[in-house]
CSV table of C-alpha atoms in Angstrom, one decimal:
chain,number,residue,atom,x,y,z
L,1,MET,CA,54.9,34.7,-52.1
L,2,SER,CA,56.1,32.4,-54.0
L,3,ARG,CA,54.1,29.7,-55.4
L,4,THR,CA,56.2,27.7,-57.1
L,5,ILE,CA,55.3,24.1,-56.7
L,6,VAL,CA,57.9,21.3,-55.5
L,7,CYS,CA,55.1,19.0,-55.3
L,8,ARG,CA,53.1,18.9,-58.4
L,9,CYS,CA,50.5,15.4,-56.6
L,10,GLU,CA,49.8,18.0,-52.8
L,11,ASP,CA,50.2,21.6,-54.5
L,12,VAL,CA,53.6,21.7,-51.8
L,13,THR,CA,55.6,24.9,-52.0
L,14,ILE,CA,58.9,26.4,-52.0
L,15,GLU,CA,57.4,27.9,-48.9
L,16,ASP,CA,55.8,25.3,-47.5
L,17,LEU,CA,58.8,23.7,-47.5
L,18,LYS,CA,60.4,26.9,-45.7
L,19,GLN,CA,57.8,26.9,-43.3
L,20,ALA,CA,57.9,23.4,-42.0
L,21,PHE,CA,61.7,23.8,-41.5
L,22,ALA,CA,61.2,26.9,-39.7
L,23,GLU,CA,59.0,25.6,-37.5
L,24,GLY,CA,61.6,22.4,-37.4
L,25,TYR,CA,60.8,20.0,-39.6
L,26,ARG,CA,64.9,19.6,-40.8
L,27,ASP,CA,64.8,15.9,-42.4
L,28,LEU,CA,64.3,14.5,-45.6
L,29,GLU,CA,61.2,12.2,-43.9
L,30,SER,CA,59.9,14.5,-41.5
L,31,LEU,CA,59.8,17.6,-44.3
L,32,LYS,CA,58.1,15.2,-46.1
L,33,ARG,CA,54.9,14.1,-43.8
L,34,TYR,CA,54.5,17.5,-42.2
L,35,THR,CA,54.0,19.3,-45.9
L,36,GLY,CA,52.4,15.7,-47.7
L,37,PHE,CA,54.7,16.2,-50.7
L,38,ALA,CA,55.3,12.9,-51.9
L,39,THR,CA,52.5,11.6,-50.9
L,40,GLY,CA,50.5,12.0,-53.3
L,41,PHE,CA,49.5,10.0,-56.7
L,42,CYS,CA,53.0,9.5,-58.3
L,43,GLN,CA,55.1,9.0,-54.1
L,44,GLY,CA,57.9,11.1,-55.0
L,45,LYS,CA,58.8,10.0,-58.3
L,46,CYS,CA,58.7,13.9,-59.7
L,47,CYS,CA,59.0,15.9,-56.0
L,48,THR,CA,61.7,14.0,-53.9
L,49,ALA,CA,64.8,15.6,-55.9
L,50,HIS,CA,63.4,18.9,-55.8
L,51,ALA,CA,62.6,18.8,-52.1
L,52,ALA,CA,66.3,17.5,-51.2
L,53,ARG,CA,67.6,20.2,-53.5
L,54,PHE,CA,65.6,23.0,-51.1
L,55,LEU,CA,66.5,21.4,-47.9
L,56,SER,CA,69.7,20.9,-48.3
L,57,ALA,CA,70.3,24.6,-49.6
L,58,LEU,CA,68.7,25.6,-47.3
L,59,LYS,CA,71.4,23.6,-44.2
L,60,GLY,CA,73.5,25.5,-46.0
L,61,GLY,CA,74.4,23.0,-49.0
L,62,ASP,CA,74.3,20.0,-46.2
L,63,ASP,CA,74.3,16.6,-48.8
L,64,THR,CA,73.6,14.4,-46.0
L,65,VAL,CA,70.2,15.4,-46.8
L,66,ALA,CA,69.9,13.9,-50.0
L,67,ASP,CA,69.4,10.4,-48.5
L,68,PRO,CA,66.7,9.6,-50.5
L,69,ILE,CA,63.1,8.9,-48.0
L,70,ARG,CA,62.4,5.0,-48.2
L,71,THR,CA,61.2,3.7,-51.2
L,72,ARG,CA,57.8,1.8,-50.8
L,73,PRO,CA,55.8,-0.5,-53.4
L,74,LEU,CA,53.4,-0.1,-55.4
L,75,LEU,CA,55.4,1.3,-58.2
L,76,HIS,CA,52.5,2.6,-59.9
L,77,PRO,CA,49.1,3.1,-58.9
L,78,THR,CA,47.4,0.0,-59.2
L,79,PRO,CA,43.4,-1.4,-58.6
L,80,VAL,CA,42.8,-3.6,-56.0
L,81,SER,CA,41.5,-6.3,-58.1
L,82,ARG,CA,44.8,-7.2,-59.8
L,83,PHE,CA,45.2,-8.7,-56.6
L,84,ALA,CA,43.0,-9.9,-55.2
L,85,ARG,CA,43.2,-12.9,-56.5
L,86,ALA,CA,47.4,-13.4,-55.6
L,87,VAL,CA,46.6,-15.5,-52.3
L,88,GLU,CA,45.8,-18.8,-55.0
L,89,LEU,CA,49.8,-18.4,-55.6
L,90,LEU,CA,50.7,-17.9,-52.0
L,91,GLU,CA,52.0,-21.1,-51.1
L,92,ASP,CA,49.7,-21.8,-47.5
L,93,GLU,CA,46.9,-20.2,-47.8
Z,1,MET,CA,71.8,17.8,-25.1
Z,2,ARG,CA,70.9,19.0,-20.8
Z,3,ASP,CA,73.4,16.9,-19.1
Z,4,ARG,CA,70.6,16.6,-15.5
Z,5,ALA,CA,66.7,15.7,-15.7
Z,6,GLU,CA,64.2,15.3,-13.6
Z,7,LEU,CA,63.1,12.5,-15.3
Z,8,VAL,CA,63.7,11.3,-19.0
Z,9,ILE,CA,61.9,9.5,-21.1
Z,10,ILE,CA,63.1,7.1,-24.1
Z,11,GLY,CA,60.7,6.9,-27.0
Z,12,GLY,CA,59.7,10.0,-28.5
Z,13,GLY,CA,56.3,8.3,-29.8
Z,14,ILE,CA,52.5,9.1,-28.5
Z,15,VAL,CA,53.2,7.6,-25.5
Z,16,GLY,CA,55.9,9.2,-24.4
Z,17,LEU,CA,55.0,12.3,-26.2
Z,18,SER,CA,51.3,12.3,-23.8
Z,19,LEU,CA,53.8,11.5,-21.1
Z,20,ALA,CA,56.0,14.8,-21.5
Z,21,TYR,CA,53.3,16.7,-22.9
Z,22,HIS,CA,50.7,15.9,-19.8
Z,23,LEU,CA,54.0,16.5,-16.9
Z,24,ALA,CA,54.8,19.9,-19.0
Z,25,ARG,CA,51.7,21.4,-18.4
Z,26,MET,CA,51.1,20.4,-15.3
Z,27,GLY,CA,54.6,22.0,-14.7
Z,28,MET,CA,57.5,19.7,-14.8
Z,29,THR,CA,59.3,21.1,-17.6
Z,30,ASP,CA,62.9,19.3,-16.3
Z,31,VAL,CA,62.0,16.4,-18.3
Z,32,VAL,CA,63.9,15.3,-21.9
Z,33,VAL,CA,63.3,13.0,-24.2
Z,34,ILE,CA,65.2,11.0,-26.5
Z,35,GLU,CA,64.0,9.2,-30.1
Z,36,GLN,CA,66.9,7.4,-31.9
Z,37,GLY,CA,64.4,8.6,-35.8
Z,38,TYR,CA,62.4,11.5,-36.6
Z,39,LEU,CA,59.4,11.9,-34.9
Z,40,CYS,CA,57.0,9.5,-36.5
Z,41,PHE,CA,60.1,7.3,-36.9
Z,42,GLY,CA,57.9,4.1,-34.7
Z,43,ALA,CA,55.1,2.6,-34.6
Z,44,SER,CA,53.4,5.9,-33.7
Z,45,GLY,CA,53.8,7.5,-37.1
Z,46,ARG,CA,52.8,3.7,-38.8
Z,47,ASN,CA,49.6,3.0,-37.9
Z,48,GLY,CA,46.2,3.3,-39.3
Z,49,GLY,CA,44.5,6.1,-37.0
Z,50,GLY,CA,41.8,3.9,-35.6
Z,51,ILE,CA,40.0,4.9,-31.8
Z,52,ARG,CA,37.9,2.5,-30.3
Z,53,GLN,CA,36.1,2.2,-27.7
Z,54,GLN,CA,35.2,-1.5,-28.2
Z,55,TRP,CA,37.4,-3.6,-26.2
Z,56,SER,CA,36.5,-6.0,-23.9
Z,57,THR,CA,38.3,-5.3,-20.1
Z,58,GLU,CA,37.3,-2.7,-18.1
Z,59,GLU,CA,40.6,-0.9,-17.5
Z,60,ASN,CA,40.6,-0.7,-21.8
Z,61,ILE,CA,37.3,0.7,-22.3
Z,62,ARG,CA,38.5,3.3,-19.6
Z,63,LEU,CA,41.6,4.8,-21.0
Z,64,ALA,CA,39.5,4.2,-23.8
Z,65,ILE,CA,36.4,6.8,-23.6
Z,66,GLN,CA,39.1,8.8,-21.5
Z,67,SER,CA,41.0,9.0,-24.2
Z,68,VAL,CA,38.4,9.9,-27.5
Z,69,ARG,CA,37.0,12.6,-24.6
Z,70,MET,CA,40.6,14.2,-25.4
Z,71,PHE,CA,41.9,13.3,-28.6
Z,72,LYS,CA,38.3,16.0,-29.5
Z,73,GLN,CA,40.6,18.9,-27.6
Z,74,LEU,CA,44.2,18.0,-29.2
Z,75,ALA,CA,43.4,20.3,-32.0
Z,76,ARG,CA,42.4,23.5,-29.7
Z,77,GLU,CA,45.0,22.6,-27.8
Z,78,THR,CA,47.3,22.2,-29.4
Z,79,GLY,CA,47.1,23.8,-32.5
Z,80,HIS,CA,47.8,20.7,-34.2
Z,81,ASN,CA,44.9,19.7,-36.8
Z,82,ILE,CA,44.4,16.0,-36.2
Z,83,TRP,CA,41.1,15.2,-38.8
Z,84,PHE,CA,39.2,13.5,-35.3
Z,85,ARG,CA,36.7,12.2,-37.4
Z,86,GLN,CA,33.6,9.9,-35.4
Z,87,GLY,CA,32.1,8.1,-38.2
Z,88,GLY,CA,31.9,5.1,-36.0
Z,89,TYR,CA,33.8,1.3,-35.8
Z,90,LEU,CA,31.3,-1.4,-37.2
Z,91,PHE,CA,33.1,-5.6,-36.5
Z,92,LEU,CA,31.7,-8.2,-38.8
Z,93,ALA,CA,31.3,-11.3,-36.9
Z,94,ARG,CA,31.0,-14.2,-39.0
Z,95,ASP,CA,30.1,-17.1,-36.7
Z,96,ALA,CA,27.9,-18.1,-34.0
Z,97,GLU,CA,31.2,-18.4,-31.3
Z,98,THR,CA,32.8,-15.2,-32.5
Z,99,ALA,CA,29.2,-13.4,-31.7
Z,100,ALA,CA,28.3,-14.6,-28.6
Z,101,ALA,CA,32.1,-13.1,-27.6
Z,102,LEU,CA,31.3,-9.8,-29.1
Z,103,GLU,CA,27.8,-9.8,-27.6
Z,104,LYS,CA,30.1,-10.0,-23.9
Z,105,THR,CA,31.6,-7.1,-25.1
Z,106,VAL,CA,29.5,-5.0,-25.9
Z,107,LYS,CA,27.5,-5.4,-23.1
Z,108,LEU,CA,30.3,-4.3,-20.8
Z,109,GLN,CA,30.3,-1.5,-23.1
Z,110,ASN,CA,27.0,-0.3,-22.5
Z,111,ARG,CA,27.7,-0.2,-18.3
Z,112,MET,CA,30.1,1.4,-18.5
Z,113,GLY,CA,29.3,4.4,-21.0
Z,114,VAL,CA,29.8,3.4,-24.6
Z,115,PRO,CA,26.8,3.4,-27.2
Z,116,THR,CA,27.5,0.9,-29.1
Z,117,ARG,CA,24.8,-1.9,-30.5
Z,118,MET,CA,24.8,-5.4,-31.9
Z,119,ILE,CA,23.7,-5.1,-35.3
Z,120,SER,CA,22.4,-7.0,-38.5
Z,121,PRO,CA,23.7,-7.3,-41.6
Z,122,ALA,CA,20.7,-6.1,-43.5
Z,123,THR,CA,21.6,-3.0,-40.6
Z,124,ALA,CA,25.5,-2.4,-41.5
Z,125,ARG,CA,24.7,-2.5,-45.3
Z,126,ARG,CA,22.6,-0.1,-44.7
Z,127,LEU,CA,25.9,2.1,-43.0
Z,128,VAL,CA,28.4,0.7,-45.8
Z,129,ALA,CA,26.6,1.1,-48.6
Z,130,GLY,CA,28.1,-2.1,-51.1
Z,131,LEU,CA,28.8,-4.0,-47.9
Z,132,ASN,CA,28.6,-7.4,-48.2
Z,133,THR,CA,27.5,-9.3,-45.7
Z,134,GLU,CA,27.4,-13.0,-47.1
Z,135,GLY,CA,28.3,-14.9,-44.6
Z,136,VAL,CA,28.4,-12.1,-41.7
Z,137,GLU,CA,26.2,-13.1,-38.9
Z,138,VAL,CA,25.7,-10.4,-37.0
Z,139,CYS,CA,27.7,-6.9,-35.9
Z,140,SER,CA,28.8,-4.5,-33.2
Z,141,TYR,CA,28.8,-1.0,-34.4
Z,142,ASN,CA,29.8,2.3,-32.1
Z,143,SER,CA,29.6,5.7,-33.6
Z,144,THR,CA,31.7,7.6,-30.7
Z,145,ASP,CA,34.4,5.8,-32.4
Z,146,GLY,CA,36.4,6.5,-35.5
Z,147,VAL,CA,40.3,7.3,-37.3
Z,148,LEU,CA,42.5,10.3,-36.5
Z,149,PHE,CA,45.2,10.7,-38.5
Z,150,PRO,CA,48.8,9.6,-36.6
Z,151,TRP,CA,51.1,12.5,-37.3
Z,152,PRO,CA,49.9,15.9,-36.2
Z,153,ALA,CA,48.7,14.1,-32.7
Z,154,VAL,CA,53.0,13.1,-32.0
Z,155,TRP,CA,53.5,16.4,-33.4
Z,156,GLY,CA,51.1,18.7,-31.0
Z,157,MET,CA,52.5,17.1,-28.1
Z,158,ALA,CA,55.6,17.3,-28.7
Z,159,ALA,CA,55.2,21.4,-29.6
Z,160,VAL,CA,53.3,22.2,-27.1
Z,161,ALA,CA,55.8,19.8,-24.7
Z,162,GLY,CA,58.6,21.4,-26.4
Z,163,LYS,CA,57.8,24.9,-25.8
Z,164,LEU,CA,56.6,24.6,-22.4
Z,165,GLY,CA,60.4,23.5,-21.9
Z,166,VAL,CA,60.7,19.7,-22.3
Z,167,GLU,CA,64.0,18.7,-24.5
Z,168,ILE,CA,62.8,16.8,-27.2
Z,169,ASN,CA,66.1,15.0,-28.5
Z,170,THR,CA,65.6,13.2,-32.3
Z,171,PHE,CA,68.5,11.4,-34.2
Z,172,THR,CA,69.8,10.2,-30.6
Z,173,ARG,CA,70.0,6.3,-30.3
Z,174,VAL,CA,70.4,5.7,-25.8
Z,175,THR,CA,72.7,3.4,-25.6
Z,176,GLY,CA,73.1,2.2,-22.0
Z,177,ILE,CA,71.1,2.6,-18.4
Z,178,ASP,CA,73.5,2.7,-15.3
Z,179,VAL,CA,72.1,1.5,-12.2
Z,180,LYS,CA,73.6,2.1,-8.6
Z,181,ASP,CA,72.0,0.3,-6.0
Z,182,ARG,CA,69.1,-0.4,-8.2
Z,183,GLN,CA,68.7,2.8,-8.9
Z,184,VAL,CA,68.4,3.6,-12.3
Z,185,VAL,CA,70.9,6.8,-12.7
Z,186,LYS,CA,72.2,8.2,-15.7
Z,187,VAL,CA,71.3,8.1,-19.2
Z,188,VAL,CA,73.2,7.4,-22.2
Z,189,THR,CA,73.8,7.8,-25.4
Z,190,ASP,CA,75.1,8.7,-28.7
Z,191,ARG,CA,74.9,12.5,-28.0
Z,192,GLY,CA,75.9,12.4,-24.2
Z,193,ALA,CA,74.5,11.3,-21.3
Z,194,VAL,CA,71.7,12.3,-18.4
Z,195,ALA,CA,72.2,12.0,-15.1
Z,196,THR,CA,68.4,11.4,-13.6
Z,197,GLN,CA,66.5,9.5,-10.9
Z,198,ARG,CA,64.0,8.9,-12.8
Z,199,VAL,CA,63.5,6.8,-17.0
Z,200,VAL,CA,60.7,5.6,-18.7
Z,201,ASN,CA,60.4,3.2,-21.5
Z,202,ALA,CA,58.2,3.8,-23.7
Z,203,ALA,CA,59.7,2.8,-26.8
Z,204,GLY,CA,57.4,0.7,-27.7
Z,205,ALA,CA,58.9,-2.3,-30.5
Z,206,TRP,CA,62.1,-1.4,-29.4
Z,207,SER,CA,61.3,-1.9,-25.1
Z,208,TRP,CA,63.0,-5.3,-24.5
Z,209,GLN,CA,65.9,-3.6,-26.0
Z,210,ILE,CA,66.3,-0.6,-23.3
Z,211,ALA,CA,64.7,-2.5,-20.4
Z,212,ARG,CA,67.8,-4.9,-20.4
Z,213,MET,CA,70.0,-2.0,-21.0
Z,214,ALA,CA,68.4,-1.6,-16.7
Z,215,GLY,CA,69.1,-5.7,-16.5
Z,216,VAL,CA,65.5,-6.0,-16.9
Z,217,GLU,CA,63.5,-8.9,-18.8
Z,218,LEU,CA,60.6,-8.0,-21.0
Z,219,PRO,CA,58.6,-10.3,-22.1
Z,220,ASN,CA,58.0,-7.8,-24.9
Z,221,LYS,CA,58.1,-9.0,-29.1
Z,222,PRO,CA,58.3,-7.2,-31.2
Z,223,TYR,CA,55.9,-8.0,-34.9
Z,224,ARG,CA,55.9,-6.1,-38.3
Z,225,HIS,CA,52.0,-5.4,-39.2
Z,226,GLU,CA,51.3,-3.9,-42.7
Z,227,ILE,CA,49.5,-1.5,-43.7
Z,228,LEU,CA,48.2,0.2,-47.3
Z,229,VAL,CA,46.8,3.3,-48.6
Z,230,THR,CA,44.7,3.9,-52.0
Z,231,GLU,CA,44.5,6.5,-53.6
Z,232,PRO,CA,42.4,9.4,-52.2
Z,233,LEU,CA,38.2,9.6,-53.1
Z,234,LYS,CA,35.0,11.5,-52.3
Z,235,PRO,CA,34.2,10.8,-48.8
Z,236,PHE,CA,31.4,7.3,-49.3
Z,237,LEU,CA,33.1,5.2,-46.2
Z,238,GLU,CA,31.4,6.1,-42.3
Z,239,PRO,CA,33.3,3.7,-40.3
Z,240,MET,CA,35.8,1.4,-40.4
Z,241,VAL,CA,35.1,-2.0,-40.7
Z,242,SER,CA,36.9,-4.7,-39.2
Z,243,ASP,CA,36.7,-8.6,-39.5
Z,244,LEU,CA,36.9,-9.8,-36.7
Z,245,GLU,CA,37.5,-13.7,-38.6
Z,246,ASP,CA,40.4,-13.3,-39.9
Z,247,GLY,CA,42.0,-9.6,-38.6
Z,248,THR,CA,41.4,-6.7,-41.5
Z,249,TYR,CA,40.5,-3.6,-41.5
Z,250,PHE,CA,40.3,-0.1,-43.3
Z,251,SER,CA,39.1,3.5,-43.2
Z,252,GLN,CA,38.5,6.4,-45.2
Z,253,THR,CA,40.8,9.0,-44.4
Z,254,MET,CA,40.0,12.5,-44.0
Z,255,ARG,CA,42.3,13.1,-47.7
Z,256,GLY,CA,40.2,10.2,-48.9
Z,257,GLU,CA,42.4,7.6,-48.8
Z,258,ILE,CA,41.4,3.9,-47.9
Z,259,LEU,CA,43.6,2.8,-45.5
Z,260,GLY,CA,43.3,-0.1,-43.9
Z,261,GLY,CA,45.9,-3.6,-43.2
Z,262,ILE,CA,45.6,-7.5,-41.9
Z,263,ALA,CA,46.5,-9.8,-39.1
Z,264,ASP,CA,48.3,-12.5,-40.5
Z,265,PRO,CA,49.4,-15.7,-37.8
Z,266,GLN,CA,52.1,-16.6,-39.6
Z,267,GLU,CA,54.4,-13.1,-39.3
Z,268,PRO,CA,56.8,-14.6,-37.0
Z,269,SER,CA,58.5,-12.3,-34.2
Z,270,SER,CA,61.1,-9.6,-36.0
Z,271,MET,CA,62.0,-5.6,-36.2
Z,272,GLU,CA,61.4,-5.9,-39.8
Z,273,THR,CA,59.8,-3.2,-41.8
Z,274,ASN,CA,59.8,-4.8,-45.7
Z,275,SER,CA,56.4,-4.2,-47.0
Z,276,SER,CA,55.6,-7.5,-48.9
Z,277,PHE,CA,53.4,-9.4,-52.1
Z,278,ARG,CA,52.0,-12.0,-49.1
Z,279,PHE,CA,50.3,-8.5,-47.1
Z,280,LEU,CA,49.3,-7.2,-50.4
Z,281,ALA,CA,47.7,-10.0,-51.4
Z,282,ARG,CA,45.6,-10.8,-48.1
Z,283,MET,CA,44.9,-7.8,-48.3
Z,284,CYS,CA,43.4,-6.8,-51.5
Z,285,ASN,CA,41.4,-10.7,-51.1
Z,286,SER,CA,40.0,-9.3,-47.9
Z,287,MET,CA,39.1,-5.4,-48.9
Z,288,VAL,CA,37.0,-7.2,-51.4
Z,289,ARG,CA,35.4,-9.3,-50.6
Z,290,ILE,CA,34.4,-7.1,-48.2
Z,291,LEU,CA,33.4,-5.0,-49.6
Z,292,PRO,CA,33.6,-5.3,-53.2
Z,293,ARG,CA,33.4,-1.9,-55.1
Z,294,LEU,CA,37.0,-1.6,-53.6
Z,295,SER,CA,38.1,-3.6,-56.1
Z,296,ARG,CA,38.5,-0.6,-59.3
Z,297,VAL,CA,40.2,1.1,-56.4
Z,298,LYS,CA,43.9,2.1,-57.0
Z,299,ILE,CA,47.0,1.7,-54.5
Z,300,LEU,CA,49.5,3.6,-54.1
Z,301,ARG,CA,51.3,2.5,-51.0
Z,302,GLN,CA,52.2,-0.2,-48.3
Z,303,TRP,CA,54.3,-0.3,-45.6
Z,304,ALA,CA,55.3,-1.9,-42.0
Z,305,GLY,CA,55.1,-1.0,-38.6
Z,306,TYR,CA,55.2,-2.5,-35.0
Z,307,TYR,CA,53.3,-4.8,-32.7
Z,308,ASP,CA,55.5,-3.7,-29.1
Z,309,GLU,CA,52.8,-7.2,-28.2
Z,310,THR,CA,52.6,-9.3,-24.7
Z,311,PRO,CA,51.5,-12.8,-23.5
Z,312,ASP,CA,48.6,-11.5,-22.7
Z,313,GLY,CA,47.5,-8.4,-25.4
Z,314,GLN,CA,48.0,-6.2,-21.9
Z,315,PRO,CA,50.1,-3.3,-21.5
Z,316,ILE,CA,53.5,-4.0,-19.1
Z,317,LEU,CA,53.2,-0.8,-17.3
Z,318,GLY,CA,54.9,1.0,-13.6
Z,319,ARG,CA,57.7,-0.1,-12.0
Z,320,VAL,CA,59.7,-3.3,-12.0
Z,321,GLU,CA,60.7,-4.9,-9.3
Z,322,PRO,CA,63.1,-4.4,-7.4
Z,323,LEU,CA,64.5,-1.4,-9.6
Z,324,ASP,CA,63.9,2.7,-8.4
Z,325,GLY,CA,62.7,4.7,-11.3
Z,326,PHE,CA,62.7,2.1,-14.0
Z,327,ILE,CA,58.9,3.5,-15.0
Z,328,GLN,CA,57.2,0.9,-18.1
Z,329,LEU,CA,55.0,2.0,-20.5
Z,330,ASN,CA,55.5,-0.3,-22.9
Z,331,GLY,CA,53.3,-3.4,-24.7
Z,332,PHE,CA,50.7,-2.1,-25.8
Z,333,GLY,CA,50.6,-4.0,-29.1
Z,334,GLY,CA,48.0,-2.5,-32.5
Z,335,HIS,CA,46.4,-0.1,-29.9
Z,336,GLY,CA,48.7,2.2,-27.8
Z,337,PHE,CA,48.3,5.0,-29.4
Z,338,MET,CA,44.6,5.2,-29.3
Z,339,LEU,CA,44.7,5.4,-25.6
Z,340,ALA,CA,48.1,7.3,-24.8
Z,341,PRO,CA,46.1,10.4,-24.2
Z,342,ALA,CA,44.7,8.6,-21.0
Z,343,VAL,CA,47.8,7.1,-20.2
Z,344,GLY,CA,49.9,9.7,-20.1
Z,345,LYS,CA,48.0,11.7,-18.2
Z,346,ILE,CA,47.2,8.9,-15.5
Z,347,ALA,CA,51.0,8.9,-15.9
Z,348,ALA,CA,51.8,11.9,-15.1
Z,349,GLU,CA,49.8,12.2,-12.3
Z,350,TRP,CA,51.5,9.5,-10.7
Z,351,ILE,CA,55.0,11.0,-11.4
Z,352,LEU,CA,55.0,14.4,-9.9
Z,353,ARG,CA,51.2,13.8,-7.6
Z,354,LYS,CA,52.1,11.0,-6.2
Z,355,ARG,CA,48.1,9.3,-7.6
Z,356,ASP,CA,47.9,5.9,-7.7
Z,357,HIS,CA,46.0,4.6,-10.7
Z,358,GLN,CA,44.6,0.8,-10.4
Z,359,ILE,CA,46.5,0.4,-14.1
Z,360,PHE,CA,49.6,0.6,-12.7
Z,361,GLN,CA,49.0,-2.5,-10.6
Z,362,ARG,CA,46.8,-4.2,-13.4
Z,363,TYR,CA,49.3,-4.3,-15.8
Z,364,ASP,CA,52.5,-4.1,-14.0
Z,365,LEU,CA,55.7,-6.4,-14.9
Z,366,ASP,CA,55.2,-8.5,-12.4
Z,367,ARG,CA,51.4,-10.4,-13.0
Z,368,PHE,CA,53.2,-12.6,-15.4
Z,369,ASN,CA,55.2,-14.0,-11.9
Z,370,ARG,CA,51.2,-14.1,-9.5
Z,371,GLY,CA,49.5,-15.2,-13.3
Z,372,GLU,CA,47.2,-12.3,-13.1
Z,373,THR,CA,46.3,-12.1,-16.9
Z,374,ARG,CA,43.8,-11.5,-18.4
Z,375,ARG,CA,43.9,-11.4,-21.9
Z,376,GLU,CA,42.0,-8.4,-24.5
Z,377,GLN,CA,39.6,-10.3,-26.8
Z,378,LEU,CA,39.1,-7.5,-29.1
Z,379,THR,CA,42.9,-7.7,-30.1
Z,380,ILE,CA,43.2,-6.9,-34.6
Z,381,GLY,CA,46.5,-8.7,-35.6
């Protein structure tokens, strides 16, 4: 069994991706949710491209899987306290 | 895609899939589910996983009790671990009026067998270490409420229904519903048409659009609801904590993350799912107020889903006059996920065995014409 890690935050391996694909999770958003890649500390900065490449290969070189998963804030993990007083900046609060 | 079916379910969220799951297990598998995105694309894949029985109406309490019982079995039944953890739900009331209303709902819950208790702020502090109860008048706590991980519940129901013979089409968009002599006859999609006599509208935030295709106007309006998640921490927070003053709620997932959201009275109806700084600021402010020890915890991600809201905060279920074969299972606001197991089963028994249920009278669309609406008081967001 391959132990090649695709997502280092959540320890997702190539085997995990293959297994998920075999079970029918064949788009990047579903693959992400089923295996958990891109849901850890780096939020996909390190693994999304790898996962997309493997998915493309599993689909016989289909490059439509290159659509990235939806990017969301935050850019970097940031403590709650950094935003807690920002309500003062909101016009209507 | 099949070109005909006994029943077509529009919406591959938890409500539509729960119906498909129960129908299939009762033996009806000539069913086609149509989902516009991937499974978990809509609110079923974007919610906080809160499962509670603390409601203000008998119907919702009953549906919730039944759903909790079913969620407890779901992992075993589907082979998908849904990480259901009954750590309880703790509501904070900050003024006398809210406290009195809460106490009334607790009495109703107790009568129906839910072991909710009104507890003092001091008792609440023993349940949640570090809880700031300054300004909190009283709390309600039910130990049998809890949280789960929504995705595997969706996948599990889909997997079982699919294995039993239901056809689930993802990335398929409904473009029309054909009606002939007040009878639904066909669902048209961008991947072909399905001839059918019965269509279920379980499209969540998109329900009003789907209904319009059949010439039905629903009062449902979609609202964005934002949510965030932190880095995982070792387990320390047992219950879901929810502040009734501003509609904040957060809990610790089985992965250890703190996950929660906050109501925003200024949110307009929209099909928007962008993330806002306004939400981030308001949520963080509230988290620090309620549980100051969260201030150093790092936030990883924020996202958004939808509430499919009706004027009285209650779902729309059942037939719409004068159309035949067009069944509504929508308008669940922020609590569709937690009621879906029971609603799906009741709807399956109604469709397959013609077993009627009071929710199809109480929650039918016509109630707005009759003026027989009764607001659910305990909605968050």
